[in-house]
């Protein structure tokens, strides 16, 4: 396998959007600073969505402005033109639009059909292009939907092609409810790579059924090289009942380093960031690697 993987850290957005505890702007900024300090240079930091839909992401403008001095690439979610205008006012240079491969989730998450969502993104992409803003495209429910059940790969291919044709520089495939298994992930990537370049596909796998690392490995064997993950395994979508967090960044970094792939991430510093945010939300990290490293630290410090 070639030895370059790009990591997109989504903890401050996907990770915190589902938390019951309100996290202050200052704490969100401190979390992002710690992530960047650990070597994660691409971080999704917020969302310009309806505050009724996702109250956790209010004040994303303050968060984005608050990290602008850091050397990193900061992404924010944008569902429509209203979100685009607000994101631009806050200085966004990279945004992400988000569609679904299934109708049920599209309706629940963004209150429109899949076709309507693509039509809605058209003007957003045009405005982004005019402003020199890069646009990432997400597709949710690529390996299953909490409302519609099985999702056919062709449905994902169609949405990926639409987002690519609209001008998204990268399409991130979301296993929103973490139901995928390695062979399905592999077949999906192969199918989507028939419609757009593999180099521009990202894997965004939630870990509900504990399959995310195996699915990532299978995707890497197909040639995928961009991985979305969240520090500590934080995350979930309020519109995906029962889904847990993204694959943990610690677990991904540990696996990649074990494969001889240099991620540029300092796992000890990442653990400090994860432990700090875990204290804020009042739960230990679900990451197995974070738990193992924390246990090791405790043993060493008690010796
Ligand atoms: P709607 O109700 O159809 O929209 O919601 P609307 O245009 O009729 O507006 C309704 C209200 O929302 C109005 O306010 C608008 O001003 C306001 P009111 O008059 O009632 O006071 N509004 C906005 N406010 C702030 N920013 C905006 C905005 N747009 C409208 N951009 C809408 C449609 C898309 C807005 C709504 O459903 C929404 O915000 N949904 C976001 C849901 C979301 O953020 N989900 C989580 C992220 S996706 C995810 O986690 C999956 C992912 O991780 C990949 C994966 O894992 O699969 C990316
Ligand atoms: Mg997600």
GROMACS .gro file of C-alpha atoms and ligand atoms in nm:
model
  362
    1UNK     CA    1   0.000   0.000   0.000
    2UNK     CA    2   0.126   0.351  -0.073
    3UNK     CA    3   0.223   0.535   0.238
    4UNK     CA    4   0.022   0.856   0.241
    5UNK     CA    5  -0.310   0.892   0.414
    6UNK     CA    6  -0.490   1.218   0.479
    7UNK     CA    7  -0.685   1.239   0.803
    8UNK     CA    8  -0.985   1.470   0.843
    9UNK     CA    9  -1.058   1.519   1.211
   10UNK     CA   10  -1.432   1.568   1.261
   11UNK     CA   11  -1.453   1.554   1.641
   12UNK     CA   12  -1.538   1.921   1.702
   13UNK     CA   13  -1.836   1.891   1.463
   14UNK     CA   14  -1.957   1.532   1.428
   15UNK     CA   15  -1.824   1.453   1.774
   16UNK     CA   16  -1.988   1.735   1.963
   17UNK     CA   17  -2.312   1.773   1.762
   18UNK     CA   18  -2.477   1.488   1.951
   19UNK     CA   19  -2.366   1.576   2.304
   20UNK     CA   20  -2.624   1.663   2.566
   21UNK     CA   21  -2.377   1.876   2.763
   22UNK     CA   22  -2.340   2.223   2.616
   23UNK     CA   23  -1.975   2.294   2.540
   24UNK     CA   24  -1.871   2.658   2.548
   25UNK     CA   25  -1.713   2.834   2.252
   26UNK     CA   26  -1.389   2.870   2.451
   27UNK     CA   27  -1.378   2.495   2.519
   28UNK     CA   28  -1.454   2.413   2.156
   29UNK     CA   29  -1.167   2.639   2.048
   30UNK     CA   30  -0.933   2.488   2.307
   31UNK     CA   31  -1.023   2.139   2.180
   32UNK     CA   32  -0.941   2.238   1.822
   33UNK     CA   33  -0.615   2.404   1.933
   34UNK     CA   34  -0.516   2.082   2.106
   35UNK     CA   35  -0.601   1.874   1.799
   36UNK     CA   36  -0.397   2.099   1.571
   37UNK     CA   37  -0.116   2.091   1.827
   38UNK     CA   38  -0.123   1.710   1.804
   39UNK     CA   39  -0.062   1.733   1.428
   40UNK     CA   40  -0.417   1.713   1.293
   41UNK     CA   41  -0.408   1.987   1.031
   42UNK     CA   42  -0.751   1.935   0.875
   43UNK     CA   43  -1.033   1.976   1.125
   44UNK     CA   44  -1.408   2.011   1.082
   45UNK     CA   45  -1.492   2.272   1.342
   46UNK     CA   46  -1.862   2.350   1.318
   47UNK     CA   47  -2.184   2.369   1.120
   48UNK     CA   48  -2.394   2.655   0.988
   49UNK     CA   49  -2.724   2.471   1.021
   50UNK     CA   50  -3.056   2.547   1.182
   51UNK     CA   51  -3.005   2.603   1.557
   52UNK     CA   52  -3.334   2.420   1.610
   53UNK     CA   53  -3.195   2.116   1.429
   54UNK     CA   54  -2.854   2.110   1.601
   55UNK     CA   55  -2.831   2.348   1.899
   56UNK     CA   56  -2.483   2.214   1.981
   57UNK     CA   57  -2.341   2.387   1.673
   58UNK     CA   58  -2.464   2.739   1.752
   59UNK     CA   59  -2.186   2.997   1.755
   60UNK     CA   60  -1.988   2.807   1.496
   61UNK     CA   61  -1.900   3.151   1.358
   62UNK     CA   62  -1.723   3.236   1.684
   63UNK     CA   63  -1.545   2.901   1.681
   64UNK     CA   64  -1.427   2.947   1.322
   65UNK     CA   65  -1.303   3.298   1.392
   66UNK     CA   66  -1.141   3.177   1.712
   67UNK     CA   67  -0.922   2.926   1.531
   68UNK     CA   68  -0.832   3.141   1.232
   69UNK     CA   69  -0.487   3.215   1.376
   70UNK     CA   70  -0.397   2.845   1.379
   71UNK     CA   71  -0.210   2.676   1.097
   72UNK     CA   72  -0.472   2.436   0.977
   73UNK     CA   73  -0.751   2.382   0.726
   74UNK     CA   74  -1.087   2.427   0.894
   75UNK     CA   75  -1.409   2.288   0.750
   76UNK     CA   76  -1.770   2.372   0.835
   77UNK     CA   77  -2.096   2.212   0.729
   78UNK     CA   78  -2.334   2.415   0.515
   79UNK     CA   79  -2.680   2.283   0.415
   80UNK     CA   80  -2.806   2.574   0.202
   81UNK     CA   81  -2.743   2.929   0.081
   82UNK     CA   82  -2.831   3.078   0.418
   83UNK     CA   83  -2.562   2.864   0.579
   84UNK     CA   84  -2.318   2.954   0.306
   85UNK     CA   85  -2.364   3.327   0.363
   86UNK     CA   86  -2.312   3.287   0.738
   87UNK     CA   87  -2.008   3.063   0.690
   88UNK     CA   88  -1.850   3.312   0.451
   89UNK     CA   89  -1.910   3.599   0.688
   90UNK     CA   90  -1.719   3.404   0.950
   91UNK     CA   91  -1.432   3.355   0.704
   92UNK     CA   92  -1.490   2.994   0.590
   93UNK     CA   93  -1.252   2.883   0.316
   94UNK     CA   94  -1.365   2.518   0.300
   95UNK     CA   95  -1.724   2.406   0.343
   96UNK     CA   96  -1.901   2.072   0.328
   97UNK     CA   97  -2.246   2.010   0.186
   98UNK     CA   98  -2.421   1.693   0.297
   99UNK     CA   99  -2.659   1.467   0.110
  100UNK     CA  100  -2.788   1.117   0.172
  101UNK     CA  101  -2.801   0.802  -0.039
  102UNK     CA  102  -3.138   0.719   0.116
  103UNK     CA  103  -3.462   0.916   0.106
  104UNK     CA  104  -3.560   0.841   0.468
  105UNK     CA  105  -3.245   0.991   0.616
  106UNK     CA  106  -3.248   1.286   0.376
  107UNK     CA  107  -3.598   1.377   0.491
  108UNK     CA  108  -3.512   1.335   0.861
  109UNK     CA  109  -3.181   1.517   0.846
  110UNK     CA  110  -3.235   1.804   0.604
  111UNK     CA  111  -3.609   1.796   0.542
  112UNK     CA  112  -3.601   1.736   0.167
  113UNK     CA  113  -3.562   1.458  -0.088
  114UNK     CA  114  -3.222   1.354  -0.221
  115UNK     CA  115  -3.292   1.522  -0.556
  116UNK     CA  116  -3.405   1.841  -0.382
  117UNK     CA  117  -3.087   1.847  -0.176
  118UNK     CA  118  -2.869   1.822  -0.486
  119UNK     CA  119  -3.070   2.101  -0.648
  120UNK     CA  120  -3.024   2.309  -0.330
  121UNK     CA  121  -2.647   2.260  -0.341
  122UNK     CA  122  -2.621   2.392  -0.698
  123UNK     CA  123  -2.634   2.762  -0.605
  124UNK     CA  124  -2.412   2.699  -0.302
  125UNK     CA  125  -2.145   2.544  -0.525
  126UNK     CA  126  -2.176   2.831  -0.775
  127UNK     CA  127  -2.130   3.091  -0.504
  128UNK     CA  128  -1.843   2.893  -0.355
  129UNK     CA  129  -1.669   2.874  -0.690
  130UNK     CA  130  -1.707   3.248  -0.740
  131UNK     CA  131  -1.556   3.309  -0.395
  132UNK     CA  132  -1.274   3.056  -0.435
  133UNK     CA  133  -1.416   2.841  -0.155
  134UNK     CA  134  -1.351   2.465  -0.172
  135UNK     CA  135  -1.648   2.237  -0.121
  136UNK     CA  136  -1.646   1.886   0.017
  137UNK     CA  137  -1.950   1.664  -0.032
  138UNK     CA  138  -2.082   1.411   0.216
  139UNK     CA  139  -2.310   1.121   0.144
  140UNK     CA  140  -2.480   0.964   0.445
  141UNK     CA  141  -2.617   0.612   0.482
  142UNK     CA  142  -2.387   0.462   0.221
  143UNK     CA  143  -2.397   0.119   0.385
  144UNK     CA  144  -2.744   0.128   0.538
  145UNK     CA  145  -3.016   0.366   0.654
  146UNK     CA  146  -3.190   0.378   0.993
  147UNK     CA  147  -3.521   0.443   0.816
  148UNK     CA  148  -3.500   0.266   0.478
  149UNK     CA  149  -3.274  -0.028   0.568
  150UNK     CA  150  -3.052  -0.159   0.290
  151UNK     CA  151  -2.902   0.098   0.053
  152UNK     CA  152  -2.800  -0.012  -0.295
  153UNK     CA  153  -2.445   0.087  -0.404
  154UNK     CA  154  -2.594   0.239  -0.720
  155UNK     CA  155  -2.782   0.495  -0.509
  156UNK     CA  156  -2.447   0.601  -0.359
  157UNK     CA  157  -2.282   0.608  -0.700
  158UNK     CA  158  -2.556   0.837  -0.834
  159UNK     CA  159  -2.522   1.088  -0.549
  160UNK     CA  160  -2.140   1.077  -0.563
  161UNK     CA  161  -2.147   1.150  -0.934
  162UNK     CA  162  -2.391   1.437  -0.879
  163UNK     CA  163  -2.170   1.593  -0.609
  164UNK     CA  164  -1.855   1.543  -0.816
  165UNK     CA  165  -2.021   1.694  -1.124
  166UNK     CA  166  -2.135   1.992  -0.916
  167UNK     CA  167  -1.769   2.060  -0.835
  168UNK     CA  168  -1.702   1.904  -0.495
  169UNK     CA  169  -1.327   1.843  -0.463
  170UNK     CA  170  -1.383   1.535  -0.249
  171UNK     CA  171  -1.677   1.310  -0.164
  172UNK     CA  172  -1.688   1.156   0.180
  173UNK     CA  173  -1.880   0.830   0.213
  174UNK     CA  174  -2.064   0.816   0.544
  175UNK     CA  175  -2.156   0.489   0.710
  176UNK     CA  176  -2.375   0.699   0.935
  177UNK     CA  177  -2.503   0.415   1.150
  178UNK     CA  178  -2.189   0.202   1.136
  179UNK     CA  179  -2.356  -0.110   0.999
  180UNK     CA  180  -2.110  -0.181   0.719
  181UNK     CA  181  -1.874  -0.477   0.700
  182UNK     CA  182  -1.543  -0.496   0.511
  183UNK     CA  183  -1.655  -0.668   0.192
  184UNK     CA  184  -1.950  -0.432   0.156
  185UNK     CA  185  -1.722  -0.132   0.214
  186UNK     CA  186  -1.476  -0.262  -0.044
  187UNK     CA  187  -1.747  -0.323  -0.306
  188UNK     CA  188  -1.896   0.017  -0.242
  189UNK     CA  189  -1.565   0.196  -0.291
  190UNK     CA  190  -1.500   0.002  -0.607
  191UNK     CA  191  -1.845   0.095  -0.740
  192UNK     CA  192  -1.813   0.465  -0.655
  193UNK     CA  193  -1.462   0.479  -0.799
  194UNK     CA  194  -1.619   0.383  -1.130
  195UNK     CA  195  -1.795   0.721  -1.133
  196UNK     CA  196  -1.527   0.951  -0.987
  197UNK     CA  197  -1.158   0.923  -0.897
  198UNK     CA  198  -1.070   0.708  -0.594
  199UNK     CA  199  -0.812   0.972  -0.492
  200UNK     CA  200  -1.102   1.210  -0.424
  201UNK     CA  201  -1.303   0.972  -0.207
  202UNK     CA  202  -1.298   0.981   0.172
  203UNK     CA  203  -1.417   0.717   0.416
  204UNK     CA  204  -1.634   0.843   0.702
  205UNK     CA  205  -1.723   0.540   0.905
  206UNK     CA  206  -1.910   0.541   1.234
  207UNK     CA  207  -1.821   0.253   1.462
  208UNK     CA  208  -2.157   0.141   1.601
  209UNK     CA  209  -2.094  -0.228   1.529
  210UNK     CA  210  -1.717  -0.215   1.585
  211UNK     CA  211  -1.640  -0.265   1.216
  212UNK     CA  212  -1.501   0.074   1.124
  213UNK     CA  213  -1.128  -0.006   1.137
  214UNK     CA  214  -1.178  -0.326   0.938
  215UNK     CA  215  -1.387  -0.134   0.686
  216UNK     CA  216  -1.118   0.134   0.656
  217UNK     CA  217  -0.854  -0.130   0.598
  218UNK     CA  218  -1.068  -0.289   0.327
  219UNK     CA  219  -1.120   0.053   0.168
  220UNK     CA  220  -0.746   0.119   0.178
  221UNK     CA  221  -0.684  -0.210   0.000
  222UNK     CA  222  -0.912  -0.075  -0.275
  223UNK     CA  223  -0.696   0.239  -0.289
  224UNK     CA  224  -0.885   0.491  -0.073
  225UNK     CA  225  -0.651   0.725   0.114
  226UNK     CA  226  -0.862   0.982   0.298
  227UNK     CA  227  -1.004   0.896   0.641
  228UNK     CA  228  -1.248   1.094   0.855
  229UNK     CA  229  -1.230   1.022   1.226
  230UNK     CA  230  -1.304   1.181   1.562
  231UNK     CA  231  -1.079   1.209   1.865
  232UNK     CA  232  -1.179   0.956   2.128
  233UNK     CA  233  -1.450   0.811   1.899
  234UNK     CA  234  -1.682   1.099   1.980
  235UNK     CA  235  -1.987   1.152   1.771
  236UNK     CA  236  -2.311   1.050   1.617
  237UNK     CA  237  -2.596   1.217   1.439
  238UNK     CA  238  -2.912   1.316   1.626
  239UNK     CA  239  -3.108   1.213   1.315
  240UNK     CA  240  -2.959   0.862   1.305
  241UNK     CA  241  -3.119   0.682   1.600
  242UNK     CA  242  -2.887   0.438   1.775
  243UNK     CA  243  -2.575   0.539   1.588
  244UNK     CA  244  -2.257   0.593   1.785
  245UNK     CA  245  -1.946   0.794   1.714
  246UNK     CA  246  -1.697   0.806   1.433
  247UNK     CA  247  -1.406   0.570   1.428
  248UNK     CA  248  -1.161   0.706   1.687
  249UNK     CA  249  -0.866   0.906   1.560
  250UNK     CA  250  -0.637   0.731   1.811
  251UNK     CA  251  -0.739   0.391   1.675
  252UNK     CA  252  -0.682   0.502   1.315
  253UNK     CA  253  -0.344   0.659   1.391
  254UNK     CA  254  -0.233   0.350   1.583
  255UNK     CA  255  -0.334   0.122   1.295
  256UNK     CA  256  -0.169   0.341   1.031
  257UNK     CA  257   0.154   0.380   1.226
  258UNK     CA  258   0.157   0.002   1.265
  259UNK     CA  259   0.138  -0.022   0.887
  260UNK     CA  260   0.441   0.205   0.855
  261UNK     CA  261   0.229   0.502   0.744
  262UNK     CA  262   0.341   0.829   0.895
  263UNK     CA  263   0.035   1.030   0.995
  264UNK     CA  264   0.219   1.325   1.145
  265UNK     CA  265  -0.002   1.289   1.452
  266UNK     CA  266   0.154   1.280   1.798
  267UNK     CA  267  -0.068   1.024   1.970
  268UNK     CA  268   0.038   1.131   2.321
  269UNK     CA  269  -0.070   1.489   2.250
  270UNK     CA  270  -0.390   1.364   2.087
  271UNK     CA  271  -0.467   1.170   2.404
  272UNK     CA  272  -0.435   1.490   2.607
  273UNK     CA  273  -0.691   1.657   2.376
  274UNK     CA  274  -0.924   1.358   2.397
  275UNK     CA  275  -0.901   1.331   2.775
  276UNK     CA  276  -0.973   1.702   2.813
  277UNK     CA  277  -1.288   1.685   2.600
  278UNK     CA  278  -1.393   1.363   2.772
  279UNK     CA  279  -1.381   1.543   3.107
  280UNK     CA  280  -1.602   1.815   2.960
  281UNK     CA  281  -1.867   1.572   2.839
  282UNK     CA  282  -1.836   1.357   3.149
  283UNK     CA  283  -1.758   1.027   2.976
  284UNK     CA  284  -1.437   0.835   2.915
  285UNK     CA  285  -1.332   0.800   2.550
  286UNK     CA  286  -1.472   0.495   2.370
  287UNK     CA  287  -1.148   0.460   2.174
  288UNK     CA  288  -0.977   0.130   2.258
  289UNK     CA  289  -0.635   0.280   2.196
  290UNK     CA  290  -0.709   0.580   2.419
  291UNK     CA  291  -0.833   0.345   2.693
  292UNK     CA  292  -0.521   0.128   2.659
  293UNK     CA  293  -0.285   0.426   2.667
  294UNK     CA  294  -0.467   0.578   2.965
  295UNK     CA  295  -0.447   0.247   3.152
  296UNK     CA  296  -0.075   0.223   3.072
  297UNK     CA  297  -0.021   0.576   3.203
  298UNK     CA  298  -0.201   0.488   3.525
  299UNK     CA  299   0.012   0.176   3.576
  300UNK     CA  300   0.335   0.364   3.509
  301UNK     CA  301   0.241   0.651   3.741
  302UNK     CA  302   0.148   0.411   4.023
  303UNK     CA  303   0.482   0.227   4.000
  304LIG     P1  304  -3.612   2.343   0.702
  304LIG     O1  305  -3.697   2.355   0.823
  304LIG     O2  306  -3.663   2.265   0.587
  304LIG     O3  307  -3.557   2.483   0.649
  304LIG     O4  308  -3.472   2.282   0.750
  304LIG     P2  309  -3.625   2.619   0.617
  304LIG     O5  310  -3.545   2.677   0.506
  304LIG     O6  311  -3.773   2.602   0.602
  304LIG     O7  312  -3.597   2.705   0.749
  304LIG     C1  313  -3.652   2.672   0.875
  304LIG     C2  314  -3.585   2.757   0.981
  304LIG     O8  315  -3.444   2.726   0.987
  304LIG     C3  316  -3.594   2.905   0.952
  304LIG     O9  317  -3.591   2.972   1.080
  304LIG     C4  318  -3.463   2.935   0.883
  304LIG    O10  319  -3.422   3.067   0.894
  304LIG     C5  320  -3.368   2.845   0.957
  304LIG     P3  321  -3.730   3.019   1.150
  304LIG    O11  322  -3.793   3.111   1.051
  304LIG    O12  323  -3.810   2.893   1.174
  304LIG    O13  324  -3.679   3.083   1.276
  304LIG     N1  325  -3.252   2.806   0.878
  304LIG     C6  326  -3.125   2.821   0.918
  304LIG     N2  327  -3.071   2.872   1.030
  304LIG     C7  328  -2.937   2.875   1.038
  304LIG     N3  329  -2.855   2.825   0.942
  304LIG     C8  330  -2.906   2.773   0.828
  304LIG     C9  331  -3.047   2.769   0.813
  304LIG     N4  332  -3.127   2.728   0.716
  304LIG    C10  333  -3.254   2.749   0.755
  304LIG     N5  334  -2.824   2.726   0.736
  304LIG    C11  335  -3.236   2.260   0.720
  304LIG    C12  336  -3.373   2.251   0.656
  304LIG    C13  337  -3.138   2.197   0.624
  304LIG    C14  338  -3.201   2.405   0.745
  304LIG    C15  339  -3.240   2.184   0.856
  304LIG    O14  340  -3.300   2.059   0.840
  304LIG    C16  341  -3.102   2.166   0.913
  304LIG    O15  342  -3.037   2.261   0.954
  304LIG     N6  343  -3.052   2.042   0.919
  304LIG    C17  344  -2.918   2.015   0.963
  304LIG    C18  345  -2.911   1.878   1.018
  304LIG    C19  346  -2.769   1.848   1.061
  304LIG    O16  347  -2.686   1.936   1.079
  304LIG     N7  348  -2.740   1.717   1.082
  304LIG    C20  349  -2.613   1.673   1.127
  304LIG    C21  350  -2.506   1.688   1.025
  304LIG     S1  351  -2.512   1.564   0.898
  304LIG    C22  352  -2.426   1.430   0.966
  304LIG    O17  353  -2.396   1.428   1.082
  304LIG    C23  354  -2.382   1.321   0.874
  304LIG    C24  355  -2.233   1.328   0.840
  304LIG    O18  356  -2.153   1.323   0.957
  304LIG    C25  357  -2.195   1.211   0.747
  304LIG    C26  358  -2.243   1.076   0.804
  304LIG    O19  359  -2.197   1.037   0.913
  304LIG    O20  360  -2.327   1.016   0.739
  304LIG    C27  361  -2.199   1.457   0.765
  305LIG    MG1  362  -2.091   1.145   1.061
   0.00000   0.00000   0.00000
